Tab-separated table of C-alpha atoms in Angstrom:
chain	number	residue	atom	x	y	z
A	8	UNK	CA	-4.955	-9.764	-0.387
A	9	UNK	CA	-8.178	-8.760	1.191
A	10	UNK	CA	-8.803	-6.811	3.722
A	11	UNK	CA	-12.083	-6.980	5.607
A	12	UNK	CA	-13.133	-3.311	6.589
A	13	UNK	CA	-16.766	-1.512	7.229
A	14	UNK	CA	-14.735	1.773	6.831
A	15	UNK	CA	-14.604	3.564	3.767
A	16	UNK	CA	-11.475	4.497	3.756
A	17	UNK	CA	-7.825	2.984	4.604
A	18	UNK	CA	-4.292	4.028	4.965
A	19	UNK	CA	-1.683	2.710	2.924
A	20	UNK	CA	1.659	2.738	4.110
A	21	UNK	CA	4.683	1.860	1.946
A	22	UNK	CA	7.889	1.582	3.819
A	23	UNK	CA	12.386	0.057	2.941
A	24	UNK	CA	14.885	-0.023	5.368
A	25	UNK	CA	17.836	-1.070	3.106
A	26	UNK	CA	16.477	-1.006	-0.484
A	27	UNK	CA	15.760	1.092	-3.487
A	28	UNK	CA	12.136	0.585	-4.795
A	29	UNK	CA	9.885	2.991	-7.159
A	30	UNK	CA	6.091	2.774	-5.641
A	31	UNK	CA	3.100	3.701	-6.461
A	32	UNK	CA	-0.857	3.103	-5.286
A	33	UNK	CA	-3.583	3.428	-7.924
A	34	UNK	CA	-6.558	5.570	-6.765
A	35	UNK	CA	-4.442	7.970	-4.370
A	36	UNK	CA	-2.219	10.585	-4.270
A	37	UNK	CA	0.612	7.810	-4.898
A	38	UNK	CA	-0.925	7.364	-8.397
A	39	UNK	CA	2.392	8.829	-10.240
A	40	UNK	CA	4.634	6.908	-8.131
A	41	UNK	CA	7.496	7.710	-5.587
A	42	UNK	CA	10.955	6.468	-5.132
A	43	UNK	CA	11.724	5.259	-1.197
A	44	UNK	CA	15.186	4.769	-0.402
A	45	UNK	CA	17.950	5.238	2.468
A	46	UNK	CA	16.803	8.786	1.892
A	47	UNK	CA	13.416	8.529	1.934
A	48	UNK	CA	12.392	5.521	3.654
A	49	UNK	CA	8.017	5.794	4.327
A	50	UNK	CA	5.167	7.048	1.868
A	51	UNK	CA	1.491	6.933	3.316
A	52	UNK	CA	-1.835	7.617	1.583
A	53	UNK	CA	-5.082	7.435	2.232
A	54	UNK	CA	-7.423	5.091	-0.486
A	55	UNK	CA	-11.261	4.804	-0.583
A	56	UNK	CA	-12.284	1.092	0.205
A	57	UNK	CA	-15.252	1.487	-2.610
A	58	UNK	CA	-13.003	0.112	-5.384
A	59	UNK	CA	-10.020	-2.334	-5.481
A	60	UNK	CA	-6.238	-1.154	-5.010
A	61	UNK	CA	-3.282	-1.754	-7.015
A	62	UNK	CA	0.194	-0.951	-5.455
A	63	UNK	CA	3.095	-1.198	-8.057
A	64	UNK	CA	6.662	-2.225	-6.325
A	65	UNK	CA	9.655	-1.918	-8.664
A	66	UNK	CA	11.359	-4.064	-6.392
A	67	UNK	CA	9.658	-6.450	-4.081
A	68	UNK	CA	12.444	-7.275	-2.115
A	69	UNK	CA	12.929	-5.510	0.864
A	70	UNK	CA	9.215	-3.239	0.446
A	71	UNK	CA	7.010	-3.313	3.763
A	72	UNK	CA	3.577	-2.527	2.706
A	73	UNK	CA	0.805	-2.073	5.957
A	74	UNK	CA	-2.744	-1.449	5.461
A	75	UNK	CA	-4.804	-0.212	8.725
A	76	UNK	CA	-1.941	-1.449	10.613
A	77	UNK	CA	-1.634	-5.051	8.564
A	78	UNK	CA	1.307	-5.947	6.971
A	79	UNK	CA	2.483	-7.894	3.604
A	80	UNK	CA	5.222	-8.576	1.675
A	81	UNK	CA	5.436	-9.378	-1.746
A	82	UNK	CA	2.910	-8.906	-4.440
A	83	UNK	CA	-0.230	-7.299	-2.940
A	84	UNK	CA	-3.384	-6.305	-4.377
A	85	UNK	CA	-5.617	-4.815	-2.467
A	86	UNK	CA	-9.777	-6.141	-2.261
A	87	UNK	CA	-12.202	-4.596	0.070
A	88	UNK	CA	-14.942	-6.557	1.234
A	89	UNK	CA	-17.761	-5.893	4.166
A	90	UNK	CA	-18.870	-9.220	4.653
């Protein structure tokens, strides 16, 4: 996916309502990856806009992913343009 931002930064937001899924965003504090479940439902981060994005969903199913308030679903990687 690409997102079309003249900011240099975006949040990531990584979100289940009923599933299990192991996450995990390359270039952010999500790098090692996180579990979200009934439990723990939300993970944000914060990833610089310079470089492309890779988010890694163990199970796609079910995983809302929302960047700068945009959401997909399904397999997502993440391109930054200006233009």
């Amino acid at each position: 996916a690409r997102y079309k931002t003249s900011k240099e930064t975006a949040t990531v937001q990584l979100a289940v309502s009923d599933t299990t899924s192991w996450v995990s965003v390359s270039g952010s504090e999500l790098e090692g990856g996180v579990t979200l479940s009934a439990d723990n439902k939300n993970a944000k981060t914060t990833v610089s806009t310079k470089n492309p994005v890779t988010i890694t969903l163990g199970v796609v199913k079910g995983v809302i992913v929302t960047v700068d308030n945009q959401t997909q679903t399904g397999t997502v990687t993440l391109t930054f343009t200006t233009d």
